[in-house]
Coordinates of C-alpha atoms and ligand atoms in Angstrom, one line a residue:
X935 CA 176.0 189.7 149.6
X936 CA 176.2 188.6 146.0
X937 CA 172.8 188.8 144.6
X938 CA 170.7 189.3 141.6
X939 CA 168.5 192.3 142.0
X940 CA 166.1 194.2 139.9
X941 CA 166.4 197.6 141.6
X942 CA 168.8 200.3 140.3
X943 CA 171.3 201.3 143.0
X944 CA 173.8 204.2 143.4
X945 CA 176.9 202.2 142.7
X946 CA 178.7 202.4 139.3
X947 CA 177.3 200.2 136.5
X948 CA 179.7 198.0 134.5
X949 CA 179.2 198.8 130.8
X950 CA 178.7 196.6 127.8
X951 CA 181.1 197.2 124.9
X952 CA 179.2 197.2 121.6
X953 CA 180.5 198.5 118.3
X954 CA 183.4 200.4 120.0
X955 CA 181.1 202.2 122.5
X956 CA 180.8 201.5 126.3
X957 CA 177.1 201.5 126.9
X958 CA 174.6 201.0 129.7
X959 CA 172.6 197.8 129.5
X960 CA 168.8 198.1 129.2
X961 CA 168.4 195.0 131.3
X962 CA 166.3 194.8 134.5
X963 CA 168.6 192.1 135.9
X964 CA 171.8 193.2 137.8
X965 CA 174.2 191.6 140.2
X966 CA 176.5 193.2 142.7
X967 CA 180.3 193.0 142.3
X968 CA 181.4 192.5 145.9
X969 CA 184.8 192.9 147.6
X970 CA 185.3 189.5 149.2
X971 CA 187.3 190.8 152.1
X972 CA 184.8 193.5 153.1
X973 CA 181.5 192.8 151.4
X974 CA 181.6 196.3 150.0
X975 CA 179.6 196.6 146.8
X976 CA 182.0 197.9 144.2
X977 CA 179.8 198.0 141.2
X978 CA 176.8 196.3 139.7
X979 CA 177.0 194.2 136.5
X980 CA 174.2 193.8 134.0
X981 CA 172.8 190.5 132.7
X982 CA 172.6 191.5 129.0
X983 CA 169.4 191.2 127.1
X984 CA 169.1 188.9 124.0
X985 CA 169.0 192.0 121.8
X986 CA 172.3 193.3 123.3
X987 CA 174.0 189.9 122.6
X988 CA 172.7 190.1 119.0
X989 CA 173.9 193.7 118.7
X990 CA 177.4 192.7 119.9
X991 CA 177.6 189.8 117.5
X992 CA 176.2 191.9 114.6
X993 CA 178.9 194.5 115.2
X994 CA 181.6 191.8 115.3
X995 CA 180.3 190.3 112.1
X996 CA 180.4 193.7 110.3
X997 CA 183.9 194.5 111.6
X998 CA 185.2 191.1 110.4
X999 CA 184.6 192.2 106.8
X1000 CA 187.5 194.7 107.0
X1001 CA 189.5 193.4 110.0
X1002 CA 190.2 190.0 108.3
X1003 CA 192.1 191.8 105.6
X1004 CA 194.1 194.2 107.9
X1005 CA 197.8 193.8 107.2
X1006 CA 199.8 191.7 109.6
X1007 CA 202.0 194.6 110.6
X1008 CA 199.0 196.8 111.6
X1009 CA 197.6 194.0 113.8
X1010 CA 200.9 193.3 115.3
X1011 CA 201.6 197.0 116.2
X1012 CA 198.3 197.2 118.1
X1013 CA 199.5 194.4 120.4
X1014 CA 202.9 196.0 120.8
X1015 CA 201.2 199.1 121.9
X1016 CA 198.8 197.1 124.1
X1017 CA 201.5 195.4 126.0
X1018 CA 203.1 198.8 126.8
X1019 CA 199.8 200.1 128.1
X1020 CA 199.3 197.1 130.3
X1021 CA 202.8 197.5 131.8
X1022 CA 202.1 201.2 132.4
X1023 CA 198.9 200.5 134.2
X1024 CA 200.0 197.4 136.1
X1025 CA 199.6 198.9 139.5
X1026 CA 196.0 200.1 138.9
X1027 CA 195.0 196.8 137.2
X1028 CA 196.4 194.8 140.2
X1029 CA 194.6 196.9 142.7
X1030 CA 191.3 196.6 140.9
X1031 CA 191.8 192.9 140.6
X1032 CA 192.5 192.5 144.3
X1033 CA 189.5 194.6 145.3
X1034 CA 187.0 192.5 143.4
X1035 CA 188.7 189.0 143.4
X1036 CA 190.5 189.0 146.8
X1037 CA 193.9 187.6 145.8
X1038 CA 197.0 189.3 147.2
X1039 CA 198.5 192.3 145.3
X1040 CA 201.6 190.3 144.2
X1041 CA 199.3 187.5 143.0
X1042 CA 197.1 190.0 141.2
X1043 CA 200.2 191.4 139.4
X1044 CA 201.1 187.8 138.5
X1045 CA 197.6 187.3 137.1
X1046 CA 198.0 190.4 134.8
X1047 CA 201.6 189.4 134.0
X1048 CA 200.7 185.9 132.7
X1049 CA 198.1 187.6 130.5
X1050 CA 200.6 190.2 129.4
X1051 CA 202.9 187.4 128.1
X1052 CA 200.1 186.3 125.8
X1053 CA 199.7 189.9 124.5
X1054 CA 203.5 190.0 123.8
X1055 CA 203.2 186.7 122.0
X1056 CA 200.3 188.0 119.9
X1057 CA 202.4 190.9 118.7
X1058 CA 204.6 188.4 116.9
X1059 CA 201.6 187.1 114.9
X1060 CA 203.5 187.5 111.7
X1061 CA 205.7 184.5 112.5
X1062 CA 202.9 182.5 114.1
X1063 CA 200.3 182.6 111.3
X1064 CA 202.6 181.5 108.5
X1065 CA 201.4 178.9 106.0
X1066 CA 203.5 176.2 104.3
X1067 CA 204.6 175.9 100.7
X1068 CA 205.7 172.9 98.7
X1069 CA 207.3 173.8 95.4
X1070 CA 206.8 171.6 92.3
X1071 CA 204.4 169.1 93.8
X1072 CA 203.8 168.3 90.1
X1073 CA 205.3 169.8 86.9
X1074 CA 204.8 173.6 87.3
X1075 CA 202.5 173.1 90.3
X1076 CA 202.9 174.5 93.8
X1077 CA 200.8 173.8 96.9
X1078 CA 200.6 176.2 99.8
X1079 CA 198.4 176.8 102.9
X1080 CA 196.7 179.9 104.2
X1081 CA 195.7 180.1 107.8
X1082 CA 192.5 182.2 107.5
X1083 CA 190.5 183.7 110.4
X1084 CA 187.1 182.1 111.1
X1085 CA 184.9 185.1 111.7
X1086 CA 183.2 186.1 115.0
X1087 CA 184.7 184.1 117.9
X1088 CA 183.5 184.2 121.6
X1089 CA 185.1 183.7 125.0
X1090 CA 183.6 182.9 128.3
X1091 CA 185.8 183.3 131.4
X1092 CA 185.9 182.2 135.0
X1093 CA 186.3 184.4 138.2
X1094 CA 189.7 183.1 139.3
X1095 CA 192.0 184.8 136.7
X1096 CA 190.0 187.8 135.5
X1097 CA 193.0 189.3 133.8
X1098 CA 195.0 186.3 132.5
X1099 CA 192.2 184.3 131.1
X1100 CA 190.4 187.0 129.0
X1101 CA 194.0 187.7 127.7
X1102 CA 194.4 184.1 126.8
X1103 CA 191.5 184.6 124.5
X1104 CA 190.8 187.9 122.7
X1105 CA 194.4 189.0 121.8
X1106 CA 195.2 185.8 119.9
X1107 CA 191.7 185.6 118.3
X1108 CA 192.0 189.2 117.1
X1109 CA 195.7 189.0 116.1
X1110 CA 194.8 186.1 113.8
X1111 CA 192.2 188.3 112.1
X1112 CA 189.0 187.3 113.9
X1113 CA 186.6 189.6 115.7
X1114 CA 185.5 188.8 119.2
X1115 CA 182.6 188.8 121.8
X1116 CA 183.8 188.4 125.4
X1117 CA 181.6 187.3 128.3
X1118 CA 183.7 187.9 131.5
X1119 CA 182.9 186.3 134.8
X1120 CA 180.0 188.2 136.4
X1121 CA 181.7 187.9 139.8
X1122 CA 184.7 190.1 139.0
X1123 CA 184.3 191.9 135.6
X1124 CA 186.0 195.2 136.5
X1125 CA 189.6 194.4 135.8
X1126 CA 188.6 192.7 132.6
X1127 CA 186.8 195.9 131.5
X1128 CA 189.8 198.0 132.3
X1129 CA 191.9 195.7 130.1
X1130 CA 189.3 196.0 127.4
X1131 CA 189.5 199.8 127.6
X1132 CA 193.3 199.6 127.2
X1133 CA 192.9 197.4 124.2
X1134 CA 190.7 200.0 122.5
X1135 CA 193.3 202.7 123.5
X1136 CA 196.0 200.5 121.8
X1137 CA 194.0 200.7 118.6
X1138 CA 191.6 197.7 118.4
X1139 CA 189.0 199.2 116.0
X1140 CA 185.2 199.5 116.8
X1141 CA 183.4 196.1 116.6
X1142 CA 186.6 194.0 116.6
X1143 CA 186.2 193.5 120.3
X1144 CA 182.8 193.5 122.1
X1145 CA 181.8 192.6 125.6
X1146 CA 178.5 191.3 127.0
X1147 CA 177.9 190.4 130.6
X1148 CA 175.7 187.9 132.2
X1149 CA 175.3 184.3 133.3
X1150 CA 173.6 181.1 131.9
X1151 CA 171.2 182.8 129.5
X1152 CA 173.9 184.9 127.8
X1153 CA 176.3 181.9 127.6
X1154 CA 173.5 179.9 126.0
X1155 CA 172.8 182.7 123.5
X1156 CA 176.5 182.6 122.6
X1157 CA 176.5 178.8 122.2
X1158 CA 173.4 179.0 119.9
X1159 CA 174.2 182.1 117.9
X1160 CA 174.5 181.2 114.2
X1161 CA 177.0 184.0 113.4
X1162 CA 179.5 182.8 116.1
X1163 CA 182.1 180.4 114.6
X1164 CA 184.2 179.4 117.6
X1165 CA 183.8 179.4 121.4
X1166 CA 186.6 179.3 124.0
X1167 CA 185.5 178.5 127.5
X1168 CA 187.3 178.3 130.8
X1169 CA 185.5 177.4 134.0
X1170 CA 184.0 174.5 135.9
X1171 CA 183.7 171.0 134.5
X1172 CA 179.9 171.0 134.7
X1173 CA 179.4 174.3 132.9
X1174 CA 182.2 173.5 130.4
X1175 CA 180.7 170.2 129.4
X1176 CA 177.3 171.9 128.8
X1177 CA 179.0 174.6 126.7
X1178 CA 181.0 172.1 124.7
X1179 CA 178.0 170.0 123.7
X1180 CA 175.6 172.9 123.1
X1181 CA 178.0 175.0 121.0
X1182 CA 179.3 171.9 119.1
X1183 CA 175.7 170.9 118.3
X1184 CA 175.3 174.4 116.9
X1185 CA 178.2 173.7 114.6
X1186 CA 180.9 175.7 116.3
X1187 CA 184.5 175.0 117.0
X1188 CA 184.8 174.7 120.8
X1189 CA 187.6 174.4 123.3
X1190 CA 186.8 174.1 127.1
X1191 CA 189.4 174.2 129.8
X1192 CA 187.7 172.9 133.0
X1193 CA 188.1 171.7 136.6
X1194 CA 191.0 169.8 138.1
X1195 CA 192.5 167.8 140.9
X1196 CA 196.2 168.2 140.6
X1197 CA 198.5 165.8 142.4
X1198 CA 202.0 166.6 143.6
X1199 CA 203.9 163.4 144.0
X1200 CA 206.8 163.6 146.5
X1201 CA 209.5 161.0 146.5
X1202 CA 211.6 160.7 149.7
X1203 CA 214.8 161.8 147.9
X1204 CA 213.3 165.2 147.0
X1205 CA 214.9 168.4 148.3
X1206 CA 212.9 168.7 151.6
X1207 CA 213.0 172.5 152.1
X1208 CA 212.3 173.4 148.5
X1209 CA 209.5 170.8 148.2
X1210 CA 207.7 171.8 151.4
X1211 CA 207.8 175.4 150.4
X1212 CA 206.6 174.6 146.9
X1213 CA 203.7 172.5 148.3
X1214 CA 202.6 175.2 150.7
X1215 CA 202.7 177.9 148.0
X1216 CA 201.0 175.8 145.4
X1217 CA 198.2 174.5 147.7
X1218 CA 197.3 177.7 149.5
X1219 CA 198.4 180.5 147.3
X1220 CA 195.5 182.5 145.7
X1221 CA 193.5 180.8 148.5
X1222 CA 193.6 177.6 146.5
X1223 CA 191.5 179.1 143.7
X1224 CA 193.8 178.1 140.8
X1225 CA 192.9 175.4 138.3
X1226 CA 196.5 174.3 138.6
X1227 CA 196.7 174.5 142.4
X1228 CA 198.5 171.5 143.8
X1229 CA 195.5 170.5 145.9
X1230 CA 196.5 166.9 146.4
X1231 CA 199.8 165.6 147.7
X1232 CA 200.9 162.0 147.3
X1233 CA 203.8 161.3 149.8
X1234 CA 205.7 158.3 148.7
X1235 CA 207.4 156.0 151.3
X1236 CA 209.5 157.9 153.9
X1237 CA 208.1 161.2 152.6
X1238 CA 205.0 160.5 154.7
X1239 CA 206.9 161.6 157.7
X1240 CA 207.1 165.2 156.4
X1241 CA 203.4 165.9 157.3
X1242 CA 204.2 167.7 160.6
X1243 CA 206.7 170.0 158.8
X1244 CA 204.1 170.8 156.1
X1245 CA 201.5 171.6 158.7
X1246 CA 203.9 174.0 160.5
X1247 CA 204.6 175.8 157.3
X1248 CA 200.9 176.1 156.5
X1249 CA 200.1 177.3 160.0
X1250 CA 202.6 180.1 159.5
X1251 CA 200.9 181.6 156.5
X1252 CA 199.2 184.9 157.1
X1253 CA 195.5 185.1 156.3
X1254 CA 194.3 188.6 155.6
X1255 CA 192.8 191.0 153.0
X1256 CA 194.7 190.8 149.7
X1257 CA 195.7 194.5 149.8
X1258 CA 197.4 194.2 153.2
X1259 CA 201.2 193.8 153.2
X1260 CA 202.5 190.4 154.0
X1261 CA 199.3 188.5 153.2
X1262 CA 199.7 185.0 152.0
X1263 CA 196.1 183.8 151.8
X1264 CA 193.3 186.2 150.9
X1265 CA 189.5 185.6 151.0
X1266 CA 187.7 183.2 148.7
X1267 CA 185.5 184.8 146.1
X1268 CA 182.1 184.6 147.8
X1269 CA 180.1 183.7 150.9
X1270 CA 178.6 180.8 148.9
X1271 CA 182.1 179.6 148.0
X1272 CA 183.3 179.8 151.7
X1273 CA 180.2 177.8 152.8
X1274 CA 180.8 175.2 150.2
X1275 CA 184.5 174.8 151.2
X1276 CA 183.5 174.5 154.9
X1277 CA 180.9 171.8 154.1
X1278 CA 183.5 169.9 152.2
X1279 CA 185.9 170.1 155.1
X1280 CA 183.1 168.8 157.4
X1281 CA 182.6 165.9 155.0
X1282 CA 186.3 165.0 155.2
X1283 CA 186.0 164.7 158.9
X1284 CA 182.8 162.7 158.7
X1285 CA 184.3 160.3 156.1
X1286 CA 187.3 159.5 158.3
X1287 CA 190.2 161.6 157.0
X1288 CA 192.5 163.2 159.7
X1289 CA 192.1 166.9 159.9
X1290 CA 195.7 168.0 160.6
X1291 CA 195.0 171.7 160.3
X1292 CA 191.6 173.3 160.4
X1293 CA 191.4 176.6 158.7
X1294 CA 187.7 177.2 159.2
X1295 CA 186.6 180.6 160.7
X1296 CA 190.0 182.2 161.0
X1297 CA 190.2 185.5 163.0
X1298 CA 191.1 188.4 160.6
X1299 CA 190.9 191.6 162.6
X1300 CA 189.3 194.4 160.7
X1301 CA 187.8 192.0 158.1
X1302 CA 185.3 190.1 160.2
X1303 CA 182.8 189.8 157.4
X1304 CA 185.3 188.6 154.8
X1305 CA 185.1 185.2 153.1
X1306 CA 188.1 183.8 154.8
X1307 CA 189.2 180.1 155.0
X1308 CA 192.7 179.5 156.4
X1309 CA 195.1 176.8 155.2
X1310 CA 193.5 173.4 155.9
X1311 CA 195.3 170.0 155.7
X1312 CA 193.9 166.5 155.7
X1313 CA 195.9 163.3 155.8
X1314 CA 194.7 159.7 155.5
X1315 CA 192.7 160.7 152.5
X1316 CA 191.4 158.0 150.1
X1317 CA 189.6 157.9 146.7
X1318 CA 185.9 157.8 147.4
X1319 CA 186.0 160.6 150.0
X1320 CA 184.3 163.8 148.7
X1321 CA 187.5 165.8 149.6
X1322 CA 189.4 163.7 147.1
X1323 CA 186.7 163.2 144.5
X1324 CA 185.6 166.8 144.2
X1325 CA 187.5 169.9 143.2
X1326 CA 187.4 172.0 146.5
X1327 CA 188.8 175.2 144.9
X1328 CA 189.8 176.6 148.3
X1329 CA 192.9 176.5 150.5
X1330 CA 192.6 172.8 151.4
X1331 CA 195.4 170.3 150.8
X1332 CA 194.5 166.6 150.9
X1333 CA 197.3 164.1 151.5
X1334 CA 197.5 160.5 150.4
X1335 CA 200.3 158.1 150.7
X1336 CA 201.8 155.5 148.4
X1337 CA 204.5 152.8 148.9
X1338 CA 206.2 153.3 145.6
X1339 CA 206.4 155.6 142.6
X1340 CA 204.5 153.1 140.5
X1341 CA 201.6 153.1 143.0
X1342 CA 201.6 156.9 143.0
X1343 CA 201.5 157.0 139.2
X1344 CA 198.6 154.5 139.2
X1345 CA 196.7 156.6 141.7
X1346 CA 197.1 159.8 139.6
X1347 CA 196.2 158.1 136.4
X1348 CA 193.0 156.6 138.0
X1349 CA 191.8 160.1 138.8
X1350 CA 189.6 161.4 135.9
X1351 CA 191.2 164.9 135.8
X1352 CA 194.3 165.7 133.8
X1353 CA 195.0 169.4 134.2
X1354 CA 198.4 169.3 135.9
X1355 CA 200.7 167.2 138.1
X1356 CA 204.2 167.5 139.5
X1357 CA 206.9 165.2 140.8
X1358 CA 209.5 166.2 143.4
X1359 CA 212.7 164.1 143.3
X1360 CA 216.4 164.4 142.9
X1361 CA 216.4 161.3 140.6
X1362 CA 216.5 162.0 136.9
X1363 CA 215.5 158.4 136.3
X1364 CA 212.4 158.6 138.5
X1365 CA 211.4 162.0 137.0
X1366 CA 211.8 160.6 133.5
X1367 CA 209.7 157.6 134.3
X1368 CA 207.0 159.9 135.8
X1369 CA 207.0 162.1 132.7
X1370 CA 206.7 159.1 130.4
X1371 CA 203.9 157.2 132.3
X1372 CA 201.8 159.9 133.9
X1373 CA 198.5 160.5 132.0
X1374 CA 198.2 164.2 132.7
X1375 CA 198.6 167.0 130.1
X1376 CA 200.9 169.3 132.1
X1377 CA 203.8 167.9 134.1
X1378 CA 206.1 169.7 136.5
X1379 CA 209.4 168.3 137.6
X1380 CA 210.3 170.0 140.8
X1381 CA 207.9 172.7 139.5
X1382 CA 204.6 172.7 141.5
X1383 CA 202.4 174.7 139.1
X1384 CA 203.6 173.9 135.6
X1385 CA 201.6 176.4 133.5
X1386 CA 203.4 176.7 130.2
X1387 CA 204.5 180.1 128.9
X1388 CA 202.8 181.2 125.6
X1389 CA 205.6 179.9 123.4
X1390 CA 203.8 176.6 124.2
X1391 CA 200.0 176.0 124.8
X1392 CA 198.0 175.2 127.9
X1393 CA 197.6 171.4 127.5
X1394 CA 195.4 170.1 130.2
X1395 CA 193.9 166.7 129.3
X1396 CA 191.2 164.1 130.0
X1397 CA 188.3 165.4 132.1
X1398 CA 189.9 168.8 132.5
X1399 CA 189.6 169.6 128.8
X1400 CA 187.2 169.2 125.9
X1401 CA 188.3 170.0 122.3
X1402 CA 191.6 169.2 120.7
X1403 CA 193.4 172.5 120.8
X1404 CA 194.4 174.4 123.9
X1405 CA 194.4 178.2 124.5
X1406 CA 197.2 180.5 123.6
X1407 CA 200.6 179.6 122.1
X1408 CA 200.9 177.5 118.9
X1409 CA 197.7 175.5 119.2
X1410 CA 195.5 178.5 119.5
X1411 CA 196.6 179.8 116.1
X1412 CA 195.1 176.6 114.6
X1413 CA 192.0 177.0 116.8
X1414 CA 191.3 180.5 115.5
X1415 CA 192.1 179.8 111.9
X1416 CA 190.9 177.6 109.1
X1417 CA 193.7 176.0 107.0
X1418 CA 193.0 176.5 103.3
X1419 CA 195.3 174.5 101.0
X1420 CA 195.8 176.0 97.5
X1421 CA 197.3 174.0 94.6
X1422 CA 198.2 176.3 91.7
X1423 CA 199.6 176.2 88.3
X1424 CA 200.2 179.1 85.9
X1425 CA 200.5 178.6 82.2
X1426 CA 203.0 180.4 80.0
X1427 CA 201.2 182.0 77.1
X1428 CA 203.1 179.8 74.7
X1429 CA 202.2 176.5 76.6
X1430 CA 201.0 173.9 74.1
X1431 CA 197.5 172.9 74.3
X1432 CA 197.7 169.4 75.8
X1433 CA 194.0 168.4 75.7
X1434 CA 191.4 167.6 78.3
X1435 CA 192.7 165.8 81.3
X1436 CA 189.9 163.8 83.1
X1437 CA 192.2 162.1 85.7
X1438 CA 192.8 163.7 89.1
X1439 CA 196.5 163.5 88.9
X1440 CA 198.7 166.5 88.2
X1441 CA 201.7 165.8 86.0
Ligands
NAD716 P1 182.0 178.6 136.4 O1 181.9 177.4 135.5 O2 181.0 178.8 137.5 O3 181.8 179.9 135.5 C1 182.6 180.1 134.3 C2 181.8 180.9 133.3 O4 180.5 180.2 133.0 C3 181.3 182.3 133.9 O5 181.5 183.2 132.9 C4 179.9 182.1 134.2 O6 179.1 183.2 134.1 C5 179.4 181.0 133.3 N1 178.4 180.2 133.8 C6 178.2 179.9 135.2 N2 177.1 179.0 135.3 C7 176.6 178.8 134.1 C8 175.6 178.0 133.6 N3 174.8 177.3 134.4 N4 175.4 177.9 132.2 C9 176.2 178.6 131.4 N5 177.2 179.4 131.8 C10 177.4 179.5 133.1 O7 183.5 178.7 136.9 P2 184.1 179.6 138.0 O8 183.6 179.2 139.3 O9 184.0 181.0 137.5 O10 185.6 179.2 137.9 C11 186.2 178.2 138.6 C12 186.3 176.9 137.8 O11 187.1 177.2 136.6 C13 187.1 175.8 138.5 O12 186.5 174.6 138.2 C14 188.5 175.9 137.8 O13 189.2 174.7 137.9 C15 188.1 176.2 136.4 N6 189.2 176.8 135.7 C16 189.9 176.0 134.8 C17 191.0 176.5 134.2 C18 191.7 175.6 133.2 O14 192.5 176.2 132.4 N7 191.5 174.3 133.1 C19 191.4 177.8 134.4 C20 190.8 178.5 135.4 C21 189.7 178.0 136.0

């Protein structure tokens, strides 16, 4: 069972990283890291003490003095080396991730790979952190911008992508010249720590990257710490809102990527086979524990008749431990999470939705104690039902219907969340209309999970995001830097003295 305990046990302890050294925490508070398919305890993770958080920040602050002036080429080469090390260790990283998080091995590789893409992007920092220059803005005067690092930045990450999301954060923060304190999810910190070890092996100097573990208290200490300049958070809406307000109040720059309810709108002219496969994969893959999961289908007009086919496809998915060949749906992260999902399924029945497929208590031979929930489908779902209003974060697809595309767009726009959405159609005109009128930050057109590659940024919107700038890509360069605008004039030695100028204009 996941638990906090105050008794030292025999399993390995997850280390803190402070000033380039992996160290044991002096805390008395620990939590087990548990394999969600077997309940085996894999390690125990410390809840760092306030002094340890202070030491991590102090180390990052000291390291910033030199790191901020490190030549671009030197920063860039570290990330070139880092991407190579991640590739070489892909198998080990994926296996570690599957053991502690539960997702299938191919999904775990995908988790690492999407983070690796950000590391590759960070290695091109020379192009990304360029300023602008305007020549002769006045006689003999030029204006240019510098994108300067902020100082110590911090990242707080969720359990569902323990490789990708830490890699959204520290590579770009460090590549832009900042130093970093990372607080990984306490539920699955092991793959994150392996990635951190590889970062050091690639050449990230002592103090430039630090790691503290913990929960609410450590997160609050990060939000309040006077020497931290910016905080990037990814996690649930409740915690993210708290982090945003607390860290903003303490004067920090903050970005929070939060919870979701992503709608896939299916028009009757969509390619039926492709669409049904896409829906099943996007709703049930990673056991529905993706912030961009297509957890809500809106079937428009005749597409409502596709429900039996969708149910058959979902019924055919194989529920098993993530490291077993052929698994489609692994366990959810914890017993508490399984119980929560099961309660939400029960609420759907109570509130009058039609349970088309019940995934509760699936039989998984050899893994009887795993946190499994099989694919579950509800039809006849309406706003106001808990299964529609709340993020379930499990393998549960809720289906609504609409008469027209307009009605579907209205429904999606009335939902407070804005992380992702998709439309399935063969009509360019309908797709364009959707893309124009939908009020959601990331849109897929016949693409069920439209997570942008790092040439762009992650652009969730409305209740799914707080802060103006998204993680990775172009936007995050601005998040992790302060633009300084310099206006300069140089005088020739023989320039005539023109007298005192008390106006603000430059001539
Ligand atoms: P979570 O909010 O429980 O935890 C996220 C982080 O906050 C963890 O590091 C955790 O230790 C910390 N935390 C937990 N409780 C806290 C508290 N009371 N005070 C301060 N810090 C606290 O989220 P999770 O369950 O790990 O992750 C799943 C959630 O993350 C889902 O809602 C999902 O949609 C969201 N998510 C969003 C995105 C996105 O890009 N929008 C991406 C991935 C996950």
